[in-house]
XYZ file of C-alpha atoms in Angstrom:
348
model
C -0.003 -0.064 0.022
C 2.773 2.439 0.985
C 4.703 1.828 -2.212
C 1.523 2.390 -4.399
C 0.724 5.605 -2.354
C 4.287 6.969 -2.845
C 4.440 6.195 -6.539
C 1.098 7.710 -7.122
C 2.019 10.826 -5.066
C 5.162 11.268 -7.203
C 3.250 10.820 -10.434
C 0.608 13.199 -9.332
C 3.099 15.834 -8.172
C 4.678 15.690 -11.512
C 1.580 16.069 -13.364
C 0.429 19.024 -11.288
C 3.454 21.023 -11.162
C 2.328 23.341 -13.847
C -1.124 23.748 -12.811
C -1.191 24.002 -8.861
C -4.627 25.679 -8.747
C -6.596 22.474 -9.843
C -9.209 21.074 -7.380
C -8.461 17.233 -8.009
C -6.647 15.195 -5.526
C -4.735 16.505 -2.840
C -1.732 14.849 -0.973
C -1.172 14.582 2.870
C 2.400 14.751 3.766
C 3.742 13.680 0.514
C 7.496 12.923 0.567
C 9.919 14.797 -1.854
C 11.841 12.964 -4.481
C 14.621 12.306 -2.086
C 12.736 11.103 0.862
C 10.433 8.886 -1.061
C 12.794 6.024 -2.081
C 14.098 5.916 1.574
C 10.533 5.350 2.748
C 9.805 2.784 0.146
C 12.610 0.886 1.203
C 11.959 1.098 4.939
C 8.472 -0.308 4.215
C 10.468 -3.392 2.902
C 12.484 -3.507 6.067
C 15.562 -2.007 4.201
C 17.675 0.779 5.956
C 20.416 1.388 3.236
C 18.526 4.116 1.212
C 17.572 6.058 4.642
C 21.154 5.551 5.671
C 22.499 7.043 2.489
C 19.900 9.865 2.576
C 20.925 11.000 6.007
C 24.581 10.407 5.505
C 24.415 12.922 2.674
C 22.619 15.508 4.538
C 25.321 15.379 7.205
C 28.351 15.416 4.863
C 26.757 18.385 2.835
C 25.646 19.983 6.118
C 22.172 20.269 4.813
C 20.811 20.753 8.366
C 17.174 21.729 7.447
C 16.675 18.828 5.045
C 18.333 16.690 7.581
C 16.005 17.741 10.371
C 12.845 17.313 8.303
C 13.931 13.779 6.913
C 14.838 12.726 10.348
C 11.363 13.696 11.601
C 9.715 11.969 8.822
C 11.585 8.718 9.132
C 11.110 8.675 12.898
C 7.314 9.166 12.386
C 7.287 6.196 9.896
C 9.156 4.215 12.517
C 6.353 4.547 15.166
C 4.376 1.919 13.304
C 7.070 0.168 11.151
C 10.395 0.075 13.016
C 11.782 -3.147 11.712
C 14.091 -1.261 9.280
C 15.508 0.889 11.870
C 16.003 -1.974 14.189
C 18.029 -3.845 11.543
C 19.966 -0.656 10.777
C 20.940 -0.349 14.523
C 21.947 -4.033 14.773
C 24.114 -3.744 11.656
C 25.822 -0.477 12.740
C 25.158 0.296 16.542
C 27.157 3.382 16.345
C 25.942 4.968 13.198
C 25.275 8.730 13.787
C 22.341 8.827 11.501
C 20.662 5.695 13.024
C 21.123 7.158 16.468
C 19.558 10.329 15.474
C 16.399 8.602 14.076
C 16.298 6.274 17.181
C 16.469 9.319 19.390
C 13.884 11.418 17.656
C 11.573 8.163 17.719
C 12.099 7.807 21.374
C 11.075 11.325 22.159
C 8.129 11.034 20.163
C 6.887 7.750 21.728
C 7.497 9.199 25.364
C 5.755 12.599 24.367
C 2.358 10.609 24.373
C 2.836 8.913 27.634
C 1.083 10.110 30.596
C 4.401 9.675 32.323
C 6.011 11.990 29.744
C 8.103 14.141 32.137
C 9.617 11.201 33.928
C 10.416 9.156 30.822
C 12.128 12.141 29.181
C 14.112 13.098 32.149
C 15.566 9.565 32.064
C 16.152 9.861 28.308
C 17.705 13.396 28.273
C 21.297 12.339 29.213
C 21.653 9.784 26.664
C 20.244 12.303 23.890
C 22.664 14.859 24.984
C 25.614 12.500 25.013
C 24.761 11.615 21.328
C 24.333 15.275 20.434
C 27.828 15.957 22.083
C 29.280 13.222 19.950
C 27.728 14.392 16.776
C 30.392 17.028 15.954
C 28.998 20.231 14.032
C 25.522 18.652 13.542
C 22.718 20.835 15.193
C 19.863 18.275 14.517
C 20.706 16.064 17.518
C 20.564 19.201 19.537
C 17.062 19.963 18.323
C 15.965 16.663 19.720
C 17.865 17.179 22.936
C 15.847 20.618 23.389
C 12.660 18.880 22.674
C 13.279 16.267 25.084
C 14.205 18.753 27.700
C 11.025 20.754 27.222
C 9.018 17.682 27.538
C 10.942 16.791 30.724
C 10.229 20.193 32.279
C 13.769 21.377 32.247
C 14.573 24.594 34.039
C 15.696 27.623 32.504
C 19.475 27.168 33.217
C 19.468 23.626 31.630
C 17.630 24.613 28.574
C 19.765 27.508 27.977
C 22.820 25.339 28.357
C 21.424 23.024 25.641
C 20.444 26.142 23.381
C 24.082 27.293 23.665
C 25.254 24.221 22.211
C 22.852 24.343 19.422
C 23.379 27.703 18.153
C 27.214 27.141 18.575
C 26.870 24.656 15.689
C 24.385 26.465 13.551
C 23.026 29.905 14.585
C 20.159 29.936 12.026
C 18.820 26.313 12.255
C 15.201 26.551 12.175
C 14.184 23.320 14.039
C 16.304 24.479 17.190
C 14.557 27.668 17.011
C 11.223 26.168 16.918
C 12.135 24.051 19.995
C 13.310 27.283 21.857
C 10.202 29.043 20.728
C 7.992 26.472 22.156
C 9.837 26.217 25.445
C 9.495 29.866 25.750
C 5.659 29.814 25.107
C 5.180 26.848 27.593
C 7.501 28.353 30.189
C 5.631 31.663 30.164
C 1.851 31.249 29.089
C 0.745 34.583 27.744
C 4.240 35.685 26.851
C 3.203 36.578 23.296
C 5.353 39.622 22.932
C 8.294 37.715 24.279
C 7.725 34.922 21.686
C 7.467 37.567 18.799
C 10.499 39.434 20.027
C 12.651 36.017 19.944
C 11.315 35.151 16.574
C 11.725 38.542 15.034
C 15.267 38.887 16.188
C 16.021 35.371 14.780
C 14.565 36.155 11.492
C 16.218 39.517 11.161
C 19.657 38.194 11.818
C 19.345 35.284 9.396
C 20.508 35.098 5.780
C 17.778 35.970 3.278
C 17.240 32.300 2.224
C 17.268 30.757 5.708
C 14.267 28.873 6.868
C 14.310 30.476 10.303
C 12.956 33.564 8.470
C 9.662 32.069 8.974
C 9.973 31.791 12.644
C 7.834 34.941 13.024
C 4.917 33.133 11.505
C 5.392 30.250 13.817
C 5.327 32.792 16.847
C 2.179 34.252 15.349
C 0.675 30.773 15.278
C 1.526 30.292 18.983
C -0.011 33.615 19.713
C -3.354 32.985 17.777
C -3.785 29.424 19.107
C -3.810 30.904 22.848
C -7.127 31.606 24.111
C -6.533 35.015 25.607
C -5.415 36.244 22.043
C -8.213 34.892 20.090
C -7.781 31.085 20.431
C -10.216 28.444 19.386
C -12.626 29.131 22.213
C -12.912 32.874 21.999
C -13.485 35.793 19.575
C -11.194 38.152 21.326
C -9.325 40.689 19.292
C -5.721 40.942 19.870
C -4.443 44.297 21.218
C -3.725 46.702 18.300
C 0.029 46.753 18.809
C 0.094 42.753 18.821
C -2.233 42.643 15.871
C 0.271 44.667 13.819
C 2.962 42.197 14.583
C 1.062 39.275 13.648
C 0.314 40.863 10.268
C 3.886 41.662 9.953
C 4.783 37.936 10.646
C 2.402 37.086 7.907
C 3.659 39.491 5.439
C 7.136 38.150 6.030
C 5.969 34.799 5.315
C 4.185 35.684 2.090
C 7.610 37.196 0.831
C 9.375 33.715 1.781
C 6.588 31.930 0.001
C 7.067 34.083 -3.152
C 10.794 32.945 -3.303
C 9.550 29.075 -3.787
C 7.857 27.574 -7.044
C 4.310 26.982 -6.869
C 3.172 23.507 -5.969
C 6.755 23.114 -4.308
C 6.703 20.295 -1.627
C 9.487 21.912 0.405
C 7.501 25.001 0.742
C 4.162 23.038 1.801
C 4.565 23.352 5.411
C 5.382 26.960 5.267
C 2.301 27.600 2.950
C -0.305 25.393 5.108
C 0.754 27.248 8.278
C 0.594 30.699 6.505
C -2.869 29.836 5.320
C -3.825 28.814 8.938
C -2.465 32.129 10.182
C -3.906 34.395 7.317
C -7.374 32.832 7.875
C -7.367 33.681 11.689
C -6.486 37.064 10.742
C -9.520 37.294 8.319
C -7.202 37.873 5.434
C -9.181 35.675 3.035
C -7.703 37.027 -0.269
C -4.080 36.426 0.866
C -5.111 33.027 2.071
C -6.703 32.040 -1.330
C -3.556 32.987 -2.936
C -1.284 30.851 -0.754
C -3.714 27.989 -1.145
C -3.210 28.325 -4.965
C 0.408 28.110 -4.639
C 0.331 25.296 -2.204
C -1.203 23.183 -4.885
C -1.780 19.549 -4.046
C 0.566 19.430 -0.896
C -1.299 19.197 2.437
C 0.792 18.948 5.657
C -0.699 17.516 8.871
C 0.659 20.593 10.757
C -1.152 22.828 11.514
C -4.483 21.029 10.592
C -4.000 18.057 12.920
C -4.150 20.331 16.023
C -8.015 20.683 15.421
C -8.981 17.188 14.243
C -8.046 13.588 13.645
C -8.778 14.320 9.896
C -6.145 16.852 8.858
C -6.906 16.351 5.248
C -10.591 16.736 5.572
C -9.928 19.714 7.692
C -7.882 21.350 4.932
C -10.380 20.607 2.367
C -13.042 22.285 4.356
C -10.875 25.487 5.162
C -9.885 25.645 1.336
C -13.483 25.845 0.289
C -14.505 28.250 2.882
C -11.398 30.532 2.153
C -12.280 30.415 -1.720
C -15.810 31.512 -0.813
C -14.834 34.194 1.444
C -12.158 35.579 -0.900
C -14.797 35.603 -3.844
C -15.592 39.047 -5.349
C -19.005 40.745 -4.487
C -21.813 39.657 -6.538
C -23.258 42.748 -8.629
C -26.662 41.713 -7.812
C -26.272 41.866 -3.956
C -23.297 44.248 -3.574
C -22.122 41.888 -0.808
C -19.185 39.627 -0.325
C -15.783 39.735 1.111
C -13.246 42.358 0.140
C -10.638 41.454 -2.284
C -7.952 43.415 -0.193
C -5.546 41.016 1.510
C -6.246 42.679 4.692
C -9.848 43.336 4.471
C -12.432 42.404 7.125
C -10.004 42.093 9.938
C -12.135 43.227 12.589
C -12.596 39.893 14.302
C -10.582 36.571 14.218
C -12.095 33.907 12.143
C -13.161 30.443 13.450
C -10.293 28.580 11.687
């Protein structure tokens, strides 16, 4: 089944690459052309393609790709770990196998009612592996996530954070982990989260993924009840609202740097659609939906439902209706301006 899905996904992606605004099938968490063969082999219990993929990202210092591929391979291993088990038996000290195994362990413990206890026990081993990984920042992202789940104090988290940024000062995954720690440690610290994200984005190179961090901070703000979360229609304070819009505008510029229907940009664009709709910027959201093409990502839609694909389709239909021009017969409809109708946060 997995083999058929991946082959179909690749074929559909190629067919739609020049027509991203079509309404036919969409693909949830579709792998790119580099990851797909590794997942196909893992489904057969073979680890060699995954090992080659991750070794290549390590040797070429492709840290963002390495982080994303590690996450996807670990997620696959939650239900099909035979390939990873075989890899670790074959080469117990392989840094890439250790990285996937650590990410898998953190993910499994995260869902346990004893999460904090289990992760506190795991943190020393994860940190030791990160220390042995040389210039690679990706193991430190895993260590930061584990420390956050373990309820680490500020001093301990900052020690790990210093190790991460020493290796890669602009690594997106490590910054996301730090942002989530800040949000969890100080509920309601929306301005602090935005300050952190904006500073990281301003200091980063033009093509760095971390320039999307303010969008992630805006998502954190908008999904907190006292700033218009799911159970309230509260309007953010004016100054905060302006910063949320600025974060969305920055992400729109980042999206424009990628081709339409680009699987690498899919998570950025899915998250951007979510934030734009929460800001009632329907026309801007509709444009990002067009650029997204067939690529749907579980994040952020899975935070609301067990059916992220169904939620995306519902949101897409609603966004297109809301962004449609006014009917001459009725004179009603939603404004075409990207920032029209922002008086209240939407229900999305």
